[in-house]
mmCIF file of C-alpha atoms and ligand atoms in Angstrom:
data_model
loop_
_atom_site.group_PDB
_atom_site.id
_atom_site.type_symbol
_atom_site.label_atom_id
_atom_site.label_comp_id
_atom_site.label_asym_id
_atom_site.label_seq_id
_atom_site.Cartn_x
_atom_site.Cartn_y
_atom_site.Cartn_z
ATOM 1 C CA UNK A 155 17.728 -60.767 -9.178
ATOM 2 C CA UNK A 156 19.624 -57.319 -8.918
ATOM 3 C CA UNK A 157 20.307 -56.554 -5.076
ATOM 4 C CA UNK A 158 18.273 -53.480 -3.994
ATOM 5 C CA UNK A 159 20.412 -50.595 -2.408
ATOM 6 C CA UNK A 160 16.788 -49.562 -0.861
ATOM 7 C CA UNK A 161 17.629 -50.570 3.027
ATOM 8 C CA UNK A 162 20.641 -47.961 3.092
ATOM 9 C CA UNK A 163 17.238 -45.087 2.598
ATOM 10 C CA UNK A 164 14.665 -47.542 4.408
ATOM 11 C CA UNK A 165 16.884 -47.608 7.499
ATOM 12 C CA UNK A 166 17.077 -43.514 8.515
ATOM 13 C CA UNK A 167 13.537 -43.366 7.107
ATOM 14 C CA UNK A 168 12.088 -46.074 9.623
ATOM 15 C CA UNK A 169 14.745 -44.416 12.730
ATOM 16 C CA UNK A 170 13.178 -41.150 11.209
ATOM 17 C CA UNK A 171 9.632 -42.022 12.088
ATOM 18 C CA UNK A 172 10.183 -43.993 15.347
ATOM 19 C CA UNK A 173 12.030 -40.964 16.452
ATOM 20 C CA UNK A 174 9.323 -38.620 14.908
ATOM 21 C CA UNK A 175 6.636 -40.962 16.423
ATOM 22 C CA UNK A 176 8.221 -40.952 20.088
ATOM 23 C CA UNK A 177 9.146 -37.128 20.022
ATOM 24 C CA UNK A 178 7.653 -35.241 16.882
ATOM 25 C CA UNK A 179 4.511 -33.793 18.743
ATOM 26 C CA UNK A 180 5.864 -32.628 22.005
ATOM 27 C CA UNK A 181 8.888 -30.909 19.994
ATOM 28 C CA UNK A 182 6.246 -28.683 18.297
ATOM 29 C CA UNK A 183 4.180 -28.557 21.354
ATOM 30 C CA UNK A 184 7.057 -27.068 23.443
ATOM 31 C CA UNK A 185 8.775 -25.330 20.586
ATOM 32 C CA UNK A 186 5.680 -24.234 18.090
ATOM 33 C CA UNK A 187 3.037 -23.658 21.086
ATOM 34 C CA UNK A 188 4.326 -23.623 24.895
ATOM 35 C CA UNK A 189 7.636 -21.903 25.148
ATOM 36 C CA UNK A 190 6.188 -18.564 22.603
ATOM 37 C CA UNK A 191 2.695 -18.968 24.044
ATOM 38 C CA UNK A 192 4.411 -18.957 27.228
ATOM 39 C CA UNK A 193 2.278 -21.735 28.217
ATOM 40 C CA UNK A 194 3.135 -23.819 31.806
ATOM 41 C CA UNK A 195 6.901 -23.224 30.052
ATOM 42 C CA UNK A 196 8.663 -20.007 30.391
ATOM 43 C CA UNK A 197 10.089 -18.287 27.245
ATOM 44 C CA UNK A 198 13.310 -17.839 28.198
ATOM 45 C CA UNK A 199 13.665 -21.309 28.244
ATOM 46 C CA UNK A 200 14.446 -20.980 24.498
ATOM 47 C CA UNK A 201 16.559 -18.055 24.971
ATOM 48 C CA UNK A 202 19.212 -18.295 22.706
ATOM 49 C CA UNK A 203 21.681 -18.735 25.211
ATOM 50 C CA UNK A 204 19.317 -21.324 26.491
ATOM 51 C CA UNK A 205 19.550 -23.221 23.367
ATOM 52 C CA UNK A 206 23.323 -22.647 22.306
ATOM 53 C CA UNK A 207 24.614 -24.168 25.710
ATOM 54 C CA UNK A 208 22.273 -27.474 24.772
ATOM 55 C CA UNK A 209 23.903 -27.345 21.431
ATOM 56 C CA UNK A 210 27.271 -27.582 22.541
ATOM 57 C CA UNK A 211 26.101 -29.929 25.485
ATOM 58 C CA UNK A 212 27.913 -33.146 24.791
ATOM 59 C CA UNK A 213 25.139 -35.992 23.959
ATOM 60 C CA UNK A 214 22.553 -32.710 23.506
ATOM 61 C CA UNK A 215 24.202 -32.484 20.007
ATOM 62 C CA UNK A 216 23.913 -35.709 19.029
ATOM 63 C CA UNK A 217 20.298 -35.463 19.557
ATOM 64 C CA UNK A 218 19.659 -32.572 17.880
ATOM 65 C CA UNK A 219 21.901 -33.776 14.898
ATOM 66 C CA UNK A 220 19.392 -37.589 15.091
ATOM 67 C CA UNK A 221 16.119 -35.476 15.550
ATOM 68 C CA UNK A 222 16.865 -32.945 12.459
ATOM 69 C CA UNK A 223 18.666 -35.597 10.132
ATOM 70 C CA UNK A 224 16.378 -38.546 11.000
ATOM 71 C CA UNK A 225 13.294 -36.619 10.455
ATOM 72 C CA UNK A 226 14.620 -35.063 7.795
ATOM 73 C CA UNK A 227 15.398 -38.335 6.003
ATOM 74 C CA UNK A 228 11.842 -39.449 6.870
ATOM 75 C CA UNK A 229 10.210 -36.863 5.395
ATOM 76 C CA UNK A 230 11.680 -36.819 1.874
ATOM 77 C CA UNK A 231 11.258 -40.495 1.824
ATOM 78 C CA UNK A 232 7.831 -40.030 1.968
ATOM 79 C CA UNK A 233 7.851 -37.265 -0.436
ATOM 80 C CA UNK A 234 10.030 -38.553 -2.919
ATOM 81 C CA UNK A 235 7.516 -41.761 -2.881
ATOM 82 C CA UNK A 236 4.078 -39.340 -2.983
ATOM 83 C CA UNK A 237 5.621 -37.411 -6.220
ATOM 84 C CA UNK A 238 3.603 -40.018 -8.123
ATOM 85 C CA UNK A 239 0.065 -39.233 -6.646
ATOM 86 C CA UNK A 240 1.213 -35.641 -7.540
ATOM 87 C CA UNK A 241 1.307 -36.334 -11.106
ATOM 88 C CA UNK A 242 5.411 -36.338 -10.808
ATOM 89 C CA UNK A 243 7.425 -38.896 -12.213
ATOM 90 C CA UNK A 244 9.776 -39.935 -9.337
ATOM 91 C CA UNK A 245 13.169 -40.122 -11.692
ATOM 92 C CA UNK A 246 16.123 -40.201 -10.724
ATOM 93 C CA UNK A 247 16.337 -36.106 -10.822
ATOM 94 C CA UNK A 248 12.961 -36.414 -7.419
ATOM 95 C CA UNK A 249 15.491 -39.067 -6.070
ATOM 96 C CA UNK A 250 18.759 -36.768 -6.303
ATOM 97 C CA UNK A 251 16.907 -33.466 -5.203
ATOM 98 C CA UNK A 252 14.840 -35.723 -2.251
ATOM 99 C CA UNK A 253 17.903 -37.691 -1.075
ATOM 100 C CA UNK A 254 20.269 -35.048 -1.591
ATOM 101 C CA UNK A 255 18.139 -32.691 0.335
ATOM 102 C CA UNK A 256 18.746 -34.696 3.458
ATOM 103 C CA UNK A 257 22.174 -35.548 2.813
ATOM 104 C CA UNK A 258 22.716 -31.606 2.649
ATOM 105 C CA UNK A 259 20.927 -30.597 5.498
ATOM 106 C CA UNK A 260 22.447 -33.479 7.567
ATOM 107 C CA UNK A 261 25.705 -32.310 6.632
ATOM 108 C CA UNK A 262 25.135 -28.791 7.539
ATOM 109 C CA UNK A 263 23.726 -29.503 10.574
ATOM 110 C CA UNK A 264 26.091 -31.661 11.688
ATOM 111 C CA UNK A 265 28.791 -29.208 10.113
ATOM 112 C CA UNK A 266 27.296 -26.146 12.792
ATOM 113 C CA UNK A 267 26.554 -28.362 16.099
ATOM 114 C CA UNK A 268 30.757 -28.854 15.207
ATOM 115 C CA UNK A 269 31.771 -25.043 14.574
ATOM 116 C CA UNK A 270 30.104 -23.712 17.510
ATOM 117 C CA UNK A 271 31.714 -26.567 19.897
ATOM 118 C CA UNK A 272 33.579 -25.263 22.494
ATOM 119 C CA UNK B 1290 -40.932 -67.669 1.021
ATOM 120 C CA UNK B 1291 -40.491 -64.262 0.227
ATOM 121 C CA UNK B 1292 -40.854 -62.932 -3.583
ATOM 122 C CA UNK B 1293 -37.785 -62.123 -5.055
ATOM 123 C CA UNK B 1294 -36.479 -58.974 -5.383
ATOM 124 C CA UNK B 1295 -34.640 -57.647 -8.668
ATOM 125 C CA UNK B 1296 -31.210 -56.150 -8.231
ATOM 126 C CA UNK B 1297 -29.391 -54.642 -11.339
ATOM 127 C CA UNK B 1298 -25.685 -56.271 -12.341
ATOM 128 C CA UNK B 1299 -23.540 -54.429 -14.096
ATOM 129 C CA UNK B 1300 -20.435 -56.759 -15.680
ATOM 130 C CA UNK B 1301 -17.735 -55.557 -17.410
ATOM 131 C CA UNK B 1302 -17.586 -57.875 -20.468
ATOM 132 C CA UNK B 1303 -14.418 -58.167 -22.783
ATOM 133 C CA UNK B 1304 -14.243 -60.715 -25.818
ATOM 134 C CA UNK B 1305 -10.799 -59.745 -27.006
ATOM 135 C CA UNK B 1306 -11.736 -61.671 -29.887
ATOM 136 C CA UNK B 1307 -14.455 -59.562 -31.102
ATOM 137 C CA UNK B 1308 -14.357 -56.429 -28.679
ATOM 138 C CA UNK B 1309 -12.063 -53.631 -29.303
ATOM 139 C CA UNK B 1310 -12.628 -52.910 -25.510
ATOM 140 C CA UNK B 1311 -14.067 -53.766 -22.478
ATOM 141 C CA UNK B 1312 -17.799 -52.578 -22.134
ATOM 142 C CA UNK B 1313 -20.229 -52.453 -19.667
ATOM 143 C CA UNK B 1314 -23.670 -54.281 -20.407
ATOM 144 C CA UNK B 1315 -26.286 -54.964 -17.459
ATOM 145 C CA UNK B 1316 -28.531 -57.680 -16.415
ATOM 146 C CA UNK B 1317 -31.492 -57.662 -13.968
ATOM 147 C CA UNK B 1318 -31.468 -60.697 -11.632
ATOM 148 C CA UNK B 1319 -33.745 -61.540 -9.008
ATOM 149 C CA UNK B 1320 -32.398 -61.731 -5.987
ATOM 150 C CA UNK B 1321 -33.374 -63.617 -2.399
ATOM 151 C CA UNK B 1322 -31.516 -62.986 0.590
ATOM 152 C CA UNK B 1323 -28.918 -65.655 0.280
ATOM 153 C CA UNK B 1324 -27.838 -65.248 -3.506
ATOM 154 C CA UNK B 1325 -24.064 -64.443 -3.156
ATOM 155 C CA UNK B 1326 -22.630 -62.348 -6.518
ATOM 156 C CA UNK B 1327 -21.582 -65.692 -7.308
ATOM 157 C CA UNK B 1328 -25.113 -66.776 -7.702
ATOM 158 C CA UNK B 1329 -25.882 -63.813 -9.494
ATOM 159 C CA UNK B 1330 -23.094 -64.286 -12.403
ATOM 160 C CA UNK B 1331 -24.668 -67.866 -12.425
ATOM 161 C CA UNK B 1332 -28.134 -67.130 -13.327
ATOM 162 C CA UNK B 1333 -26.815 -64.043 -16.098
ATOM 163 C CA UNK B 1334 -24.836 -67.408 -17.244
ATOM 164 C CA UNK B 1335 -27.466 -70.012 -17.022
ATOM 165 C CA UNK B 1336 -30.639 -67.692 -17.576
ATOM 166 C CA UNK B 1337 -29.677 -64.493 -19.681
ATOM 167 C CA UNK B 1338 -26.212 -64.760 -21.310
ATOM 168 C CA UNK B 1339 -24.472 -67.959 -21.550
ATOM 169 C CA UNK B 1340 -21.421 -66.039 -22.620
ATOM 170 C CA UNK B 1341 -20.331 -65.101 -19.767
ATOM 171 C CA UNK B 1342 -16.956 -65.998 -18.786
ATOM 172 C CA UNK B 1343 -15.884 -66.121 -14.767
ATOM 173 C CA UNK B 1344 -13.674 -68.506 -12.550
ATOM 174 C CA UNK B 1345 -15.256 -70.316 -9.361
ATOM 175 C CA UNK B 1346 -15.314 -73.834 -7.833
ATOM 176 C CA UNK B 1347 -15.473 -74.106 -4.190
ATOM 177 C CA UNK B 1348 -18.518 -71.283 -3.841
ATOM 178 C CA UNK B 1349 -17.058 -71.421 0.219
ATOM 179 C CA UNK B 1350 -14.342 -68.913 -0.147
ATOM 180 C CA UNK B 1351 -11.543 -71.943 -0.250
ATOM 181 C CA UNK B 1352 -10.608 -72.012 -3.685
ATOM 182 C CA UNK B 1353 -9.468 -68.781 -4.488
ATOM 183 C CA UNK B 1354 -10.805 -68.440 -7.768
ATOM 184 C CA UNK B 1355 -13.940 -66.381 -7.836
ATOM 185 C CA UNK B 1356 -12.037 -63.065 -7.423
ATOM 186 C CA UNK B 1357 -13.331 -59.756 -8.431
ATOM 187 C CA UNK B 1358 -13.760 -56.524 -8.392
ATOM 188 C CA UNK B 1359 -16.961 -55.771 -6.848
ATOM 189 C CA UNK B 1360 -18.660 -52.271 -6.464
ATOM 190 C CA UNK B 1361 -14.530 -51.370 -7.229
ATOM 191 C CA UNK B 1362 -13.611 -53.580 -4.094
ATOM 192 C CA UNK B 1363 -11.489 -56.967 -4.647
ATOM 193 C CA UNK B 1364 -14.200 -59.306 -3.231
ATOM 194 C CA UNK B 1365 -14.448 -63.576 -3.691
ATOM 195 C CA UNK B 1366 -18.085 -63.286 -5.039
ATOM 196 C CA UNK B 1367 -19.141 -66.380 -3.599
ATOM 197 C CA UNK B 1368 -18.208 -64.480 0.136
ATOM 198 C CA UNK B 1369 -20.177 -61.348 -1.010
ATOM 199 C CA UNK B 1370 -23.564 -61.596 -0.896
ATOM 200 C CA UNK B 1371 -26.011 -59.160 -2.950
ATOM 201 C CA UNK B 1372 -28.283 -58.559 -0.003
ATOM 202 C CA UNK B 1373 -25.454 -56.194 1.324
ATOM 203 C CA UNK B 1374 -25.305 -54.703 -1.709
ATOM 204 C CA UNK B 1375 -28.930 -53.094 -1.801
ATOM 205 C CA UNK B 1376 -30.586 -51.638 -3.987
ATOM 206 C CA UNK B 1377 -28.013 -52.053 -6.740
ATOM 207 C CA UNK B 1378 -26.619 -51.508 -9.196
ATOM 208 C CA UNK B 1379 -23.793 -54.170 -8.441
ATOM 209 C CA UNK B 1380 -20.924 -52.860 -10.404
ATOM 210 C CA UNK B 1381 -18.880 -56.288 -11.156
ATOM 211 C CA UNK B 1382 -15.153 -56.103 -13.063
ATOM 212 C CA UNK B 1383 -12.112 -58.569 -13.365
ATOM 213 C CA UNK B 1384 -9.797 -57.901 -11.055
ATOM 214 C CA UNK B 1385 -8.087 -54.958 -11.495
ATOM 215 C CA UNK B 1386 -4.033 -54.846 -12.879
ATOM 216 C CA UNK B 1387 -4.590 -57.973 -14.038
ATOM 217 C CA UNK B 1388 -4.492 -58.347 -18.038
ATOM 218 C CA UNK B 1389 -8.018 -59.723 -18.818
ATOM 219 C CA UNK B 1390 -8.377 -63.343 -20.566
ATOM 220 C CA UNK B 1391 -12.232 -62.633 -21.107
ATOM 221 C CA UNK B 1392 -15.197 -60.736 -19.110
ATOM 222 C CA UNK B 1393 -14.082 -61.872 -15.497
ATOM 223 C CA UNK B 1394 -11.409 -64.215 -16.174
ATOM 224 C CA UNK B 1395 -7.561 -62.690 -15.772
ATOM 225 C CA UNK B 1396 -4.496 -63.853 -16.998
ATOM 226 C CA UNK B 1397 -2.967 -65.457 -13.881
ATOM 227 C CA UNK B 1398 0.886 -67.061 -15.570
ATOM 228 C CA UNK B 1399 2.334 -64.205 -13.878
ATOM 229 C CA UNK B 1400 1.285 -64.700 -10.410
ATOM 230 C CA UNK B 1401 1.633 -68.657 -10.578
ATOM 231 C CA UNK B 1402 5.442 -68.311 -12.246
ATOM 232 C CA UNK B 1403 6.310 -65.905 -9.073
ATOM 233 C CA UNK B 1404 4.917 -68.602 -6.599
ATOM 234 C CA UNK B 1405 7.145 -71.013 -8.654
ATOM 235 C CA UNK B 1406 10.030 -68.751 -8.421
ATOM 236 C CA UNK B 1407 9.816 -68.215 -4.714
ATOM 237 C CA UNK B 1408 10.169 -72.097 -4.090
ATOM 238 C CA UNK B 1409 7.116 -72.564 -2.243
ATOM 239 C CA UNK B 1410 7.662 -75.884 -0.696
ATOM 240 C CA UNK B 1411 9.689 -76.940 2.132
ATOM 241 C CA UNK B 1412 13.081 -77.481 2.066
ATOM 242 C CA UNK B 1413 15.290 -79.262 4.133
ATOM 243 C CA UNK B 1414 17.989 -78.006 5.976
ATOM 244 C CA UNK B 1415 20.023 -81.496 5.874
ATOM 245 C CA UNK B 1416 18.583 -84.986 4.108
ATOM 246 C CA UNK B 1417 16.832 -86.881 6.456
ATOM 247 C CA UNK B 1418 15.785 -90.645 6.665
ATOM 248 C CA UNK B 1419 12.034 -91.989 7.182
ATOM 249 C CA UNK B 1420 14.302 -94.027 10.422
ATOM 250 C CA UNK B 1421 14.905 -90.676 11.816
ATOM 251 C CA UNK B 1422 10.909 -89.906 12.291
ATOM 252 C CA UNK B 1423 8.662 -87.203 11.729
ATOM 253 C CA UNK B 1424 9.558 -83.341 12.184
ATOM 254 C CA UNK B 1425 8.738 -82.162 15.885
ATOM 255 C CA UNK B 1426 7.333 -78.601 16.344
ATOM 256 C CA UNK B 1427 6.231 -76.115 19.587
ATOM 257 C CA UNK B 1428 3.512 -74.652 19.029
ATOM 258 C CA UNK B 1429 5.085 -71.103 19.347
ATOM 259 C CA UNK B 1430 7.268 -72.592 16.233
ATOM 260 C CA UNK B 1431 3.701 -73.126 14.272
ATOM 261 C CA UNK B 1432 2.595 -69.814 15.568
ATOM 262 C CA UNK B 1433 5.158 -67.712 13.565
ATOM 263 C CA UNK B 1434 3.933 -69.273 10.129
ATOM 264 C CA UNK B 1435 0.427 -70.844 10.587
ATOM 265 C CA UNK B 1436 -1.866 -67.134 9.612
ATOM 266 C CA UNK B 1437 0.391 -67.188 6.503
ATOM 267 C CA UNK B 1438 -0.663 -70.825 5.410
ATOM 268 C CA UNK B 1439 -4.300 -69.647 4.964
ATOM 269 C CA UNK B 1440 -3.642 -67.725 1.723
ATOM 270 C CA UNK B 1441 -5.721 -69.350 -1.234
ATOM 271 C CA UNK B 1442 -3.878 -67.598 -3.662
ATOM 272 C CA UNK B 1443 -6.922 -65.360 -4.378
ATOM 273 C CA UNK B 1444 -4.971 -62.569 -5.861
ATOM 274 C CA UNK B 1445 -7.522 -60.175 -4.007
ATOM 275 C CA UNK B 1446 -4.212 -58.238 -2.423
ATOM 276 C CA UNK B 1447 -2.451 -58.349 -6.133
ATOM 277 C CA UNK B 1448 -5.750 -56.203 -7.335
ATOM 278 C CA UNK B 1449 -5.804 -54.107 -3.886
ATOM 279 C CA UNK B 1450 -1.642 -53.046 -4.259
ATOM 280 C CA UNK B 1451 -1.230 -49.733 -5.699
ATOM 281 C CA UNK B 1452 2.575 -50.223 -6.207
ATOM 282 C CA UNK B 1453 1.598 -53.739 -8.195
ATOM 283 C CA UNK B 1454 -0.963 -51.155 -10.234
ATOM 284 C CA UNK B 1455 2.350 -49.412 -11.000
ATOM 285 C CA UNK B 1456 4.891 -52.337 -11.913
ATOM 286 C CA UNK B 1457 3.791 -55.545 -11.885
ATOM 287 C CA UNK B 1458 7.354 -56.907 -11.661
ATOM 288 C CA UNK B 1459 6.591 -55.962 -7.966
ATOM 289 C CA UNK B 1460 6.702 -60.024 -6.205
ATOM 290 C CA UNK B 1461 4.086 -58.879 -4.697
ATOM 291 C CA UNK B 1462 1.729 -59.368 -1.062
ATOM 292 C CA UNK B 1463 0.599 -62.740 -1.765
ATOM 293 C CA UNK B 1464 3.446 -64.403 -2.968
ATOM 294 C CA UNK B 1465 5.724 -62.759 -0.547
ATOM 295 C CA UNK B 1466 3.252 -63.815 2.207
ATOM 296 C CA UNK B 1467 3.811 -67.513 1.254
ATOM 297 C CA UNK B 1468 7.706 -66.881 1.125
ATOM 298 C CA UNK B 1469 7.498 -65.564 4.525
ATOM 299 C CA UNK B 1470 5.325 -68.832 5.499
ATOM 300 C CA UNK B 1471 8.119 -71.334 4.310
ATOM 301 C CA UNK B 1472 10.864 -69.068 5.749
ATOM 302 C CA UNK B 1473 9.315 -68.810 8.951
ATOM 303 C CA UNK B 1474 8.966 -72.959 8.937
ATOM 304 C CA UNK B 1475 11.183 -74.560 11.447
ATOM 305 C CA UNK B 1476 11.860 -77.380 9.646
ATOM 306 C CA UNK B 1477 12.490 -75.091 6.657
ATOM 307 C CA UNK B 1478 16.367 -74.481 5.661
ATOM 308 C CA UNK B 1479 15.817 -72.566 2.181
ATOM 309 C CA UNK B 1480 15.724 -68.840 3.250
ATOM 310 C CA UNK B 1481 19.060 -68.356 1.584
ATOM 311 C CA UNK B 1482 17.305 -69.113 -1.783
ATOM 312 C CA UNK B 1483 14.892 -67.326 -1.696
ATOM 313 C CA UNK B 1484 16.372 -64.356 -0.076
ATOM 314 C CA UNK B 1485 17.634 -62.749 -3.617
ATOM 315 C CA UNK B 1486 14.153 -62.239 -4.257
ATOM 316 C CA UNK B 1487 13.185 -60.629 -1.438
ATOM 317 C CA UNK B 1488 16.139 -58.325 -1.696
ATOM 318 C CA UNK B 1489 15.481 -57.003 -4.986
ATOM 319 C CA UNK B 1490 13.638 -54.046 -5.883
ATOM 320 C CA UNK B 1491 11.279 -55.903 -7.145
ATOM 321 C CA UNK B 1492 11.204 -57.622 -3.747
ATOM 322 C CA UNK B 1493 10.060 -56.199 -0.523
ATOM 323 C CA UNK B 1494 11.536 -53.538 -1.554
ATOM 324 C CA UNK B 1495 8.412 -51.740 -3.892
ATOM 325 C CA UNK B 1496 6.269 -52.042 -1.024
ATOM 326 C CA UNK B 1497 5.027 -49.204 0.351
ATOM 327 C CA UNK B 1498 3.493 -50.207 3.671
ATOM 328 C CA UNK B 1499 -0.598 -48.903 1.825
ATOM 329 C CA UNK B 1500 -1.965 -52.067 3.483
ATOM 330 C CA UNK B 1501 -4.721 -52.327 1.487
ATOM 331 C CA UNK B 1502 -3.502 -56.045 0.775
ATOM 332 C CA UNK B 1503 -4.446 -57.152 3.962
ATOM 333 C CA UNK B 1504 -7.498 -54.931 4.311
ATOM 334 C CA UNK B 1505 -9.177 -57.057 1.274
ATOM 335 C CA UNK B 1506 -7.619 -60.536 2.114
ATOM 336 C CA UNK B 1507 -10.403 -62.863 2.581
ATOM 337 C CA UNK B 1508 -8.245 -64.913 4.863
ATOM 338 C CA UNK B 1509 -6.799 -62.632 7.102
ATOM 339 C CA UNK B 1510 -3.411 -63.992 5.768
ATOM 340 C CA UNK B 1511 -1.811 -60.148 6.518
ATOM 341 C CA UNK B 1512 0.149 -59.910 4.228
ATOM 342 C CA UNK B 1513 1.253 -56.527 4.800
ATOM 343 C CA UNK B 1514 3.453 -57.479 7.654
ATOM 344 C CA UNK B 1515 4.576 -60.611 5.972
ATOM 345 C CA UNK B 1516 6.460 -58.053 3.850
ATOM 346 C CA UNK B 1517 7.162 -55.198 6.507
ATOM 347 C CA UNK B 1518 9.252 -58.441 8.666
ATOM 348 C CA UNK B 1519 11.004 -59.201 5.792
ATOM 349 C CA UNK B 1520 12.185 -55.756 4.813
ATOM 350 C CA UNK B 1521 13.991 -55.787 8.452
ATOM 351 C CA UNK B 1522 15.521 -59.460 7.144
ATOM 352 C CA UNK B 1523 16.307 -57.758 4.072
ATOM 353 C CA UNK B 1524 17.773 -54.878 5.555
ATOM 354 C CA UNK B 1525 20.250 -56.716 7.974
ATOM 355 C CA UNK B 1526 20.659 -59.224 5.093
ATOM 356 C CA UNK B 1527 21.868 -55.923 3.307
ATOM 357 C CA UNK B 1528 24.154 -54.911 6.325
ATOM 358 C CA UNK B 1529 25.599 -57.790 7.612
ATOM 359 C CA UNK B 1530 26.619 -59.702 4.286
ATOM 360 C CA UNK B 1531 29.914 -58.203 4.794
ATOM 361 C CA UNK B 1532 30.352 -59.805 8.046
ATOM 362 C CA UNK B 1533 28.934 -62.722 7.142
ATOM 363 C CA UNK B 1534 28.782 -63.687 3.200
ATOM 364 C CA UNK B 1535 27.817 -66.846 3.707
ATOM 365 C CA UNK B 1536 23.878 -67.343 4.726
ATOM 366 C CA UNK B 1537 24.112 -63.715 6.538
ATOM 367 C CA UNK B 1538 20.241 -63.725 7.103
ATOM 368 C CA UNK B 1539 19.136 -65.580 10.305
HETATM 369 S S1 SF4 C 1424 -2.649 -63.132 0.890
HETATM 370 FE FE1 SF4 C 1424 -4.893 -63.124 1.112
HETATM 371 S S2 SF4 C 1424 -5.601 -61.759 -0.548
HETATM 372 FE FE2 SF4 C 1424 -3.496 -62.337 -1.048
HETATM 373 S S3 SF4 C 1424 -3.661 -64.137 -2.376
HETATM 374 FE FE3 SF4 C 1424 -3.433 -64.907 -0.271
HETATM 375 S S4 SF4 C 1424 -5.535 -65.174 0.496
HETATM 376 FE FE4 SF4 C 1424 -5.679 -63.896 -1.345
HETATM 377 S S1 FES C 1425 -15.629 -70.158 -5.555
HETATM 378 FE FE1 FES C 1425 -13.911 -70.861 -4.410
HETATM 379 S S2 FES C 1425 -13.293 -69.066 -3.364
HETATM 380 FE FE2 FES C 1425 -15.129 -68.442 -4.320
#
């Protein structure tokens, strides 16, 4: 039987929702609620000179780059595997757009965190 | 003893040799408190309609054969017993994605050429002599394959999978459960076999962690997380092959 190239997608999805799992909720707490509501946070906590100086903040970056890529790869695995209770036939355009989706917006983010290094 | 009671039971009956399709057709069986759906086929079969076609043997949930879809549930009938399903109607089909032989009775060849596929026997890591004595095993050793031993090849999980619904090239919960039970096997040495399988698409791979298999299995085999531990063999299978072609799995 033909070797499945599934585990290369299965892997970032499962880091994707461990990570998402551990972290996902109190990221949208403190971003989405907290910090704007200005609740037991302050708001200039995500100032953006706040935020750039984590960005260029050595290990910082690599967690941003895990937390956006990683949940980004989890979430279009689970789309690109819903299409069919959608009524979409998950070809091999779903997989490109899906997959590719990720790829991009790793890329990209990984692309910025390096342009505005010191 | 207490009269009685009549419960209605709808079967879905198929004769592909006369039927263009499956149709519905319902019977009225009296029913006491400890007539299982089993019972109930039996008395359609021995008192209304000798007809009817369905599969049992054990009627004590061992043999695996009396599977079906009850009230749109995969159920063994002889475990499900009509009292719980009050006041009726009892819908009763064959199991579903399975190609249908007649009224309750599917076409199993599929399922039984994947079990034969998947090698499900022990084998041997080296030849050993009767001299040399019988296998020795911890019982953490029997822990990590004894729930997986249970399955009675029921095919309740087969008709529960949504991803078998959709491609029933899919190995499968069952099957992959009892690959994960000889794998698992201390005294086994075959993983290497019957790792291909698991790696293919058609492997672990077209799961898609519903669960429903082991929601419905009657003998709490799980095996859901027989195939969520092998897609993290498969995976490093996948990885470290090119560190280590030969055997690479653990
Ligand atoms: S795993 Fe459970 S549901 Fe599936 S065939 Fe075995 S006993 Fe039946
Ligand atoms: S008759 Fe054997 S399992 Fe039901």
């Amino acid at each position: 039987m033909k070797r499945s190239n599934a585990p290369l997608f299965w892997l970032p999805f499962g880091a994707g929702g461990m990570l998402a799992a551990l972290t996902g909720t109190m990221l949208v707490f403190i971003t989405g609620i907290a910090v704007p509501l200005g609740w037991t946070l302050r708001a200039e906590l995500m100032s953006y000179p706040h935020v750039l100086a984590l960005a260029q903040h050595g290990w910082a970056r690599g967690l941003l780059l895990a937390v956006i890529a990683l949940f980004a790869w989890h979430a279009v695995h689970r789309i690109f595997h819903s299409l069919h209770d959608l009524g979409i036939h998950s070809g091999a355009t779903a997989k490109l757009v899906c997959y590719g989706g990720a790829f991009a917006l790793t890329v990209i983010t990984a692309a910025s965190l390096w342009s505005i290094a010191h | 003893m207490p009269e009685p009671k009549n419960i209605e039971i709808c079967v879905l009956r198929y004769h592909p040799e006369h039927d263009p399709e499956p149709a519905w057709r319902s019977y009225q069986v009296p029913c006491t408190d400890d007539m299982s759906v089993l019972q109930g086929l039996q008395h359609i079969k021995d008192e209304i309609d000798g007809t009817l076609g369905f599969r049992w043997s054990c009627r004590m949930a061992i043999c695996g054969s009396c599977g079906m879809m009850v009230n749109g549930k995969p159920r063994l009938s002889c475990q499900t017993f009509l009292r719980d399903l009050q006041p009726g109607p009892v819908r009763i089909e064959a199991l579903a994605h399975l190609p249908i032989e007649r009224d309750l009775i599917v076409d199993v060849g599929e399922f039984v050429n994947k079990l034969e596929a998947i090698k499900p026997y022990l084998i041997p890591r080296e030849p050993r002599t009767l001299a040399e004595g019988e296998y020795l095993q911890t019982p953490a050793q029997l822990e990590r394959f004894e729930q997986y031993t249970s399955c009675i090849n029921c095919m309740l999980c087969y008709a529960a999978c949504p991803e078998y619904g959709l491609n029933r090239d899919f190995i499968g919960p069952g099957v992959i459960a009892l690959l994960h039970r000889y794998n698992a096997d201390s005294r086994d040495g075959g993983q290497a076999q019957r790792q291909p399988i698991l790696n293919a698409e058609e492997g672990v791979w077209s799961c898609m962690a519903v669960g429903y298999c082991s929601e419905v299995c009657p003998k709490q085999v799980d095996p859901a997380n027989a195939v969520n531990q092998n897609k993290a063999v498969s995976a490093r299978d996948y990885f470290l092959r090119f560190l280590a072609p030969k055997g690479a799995a653990p």
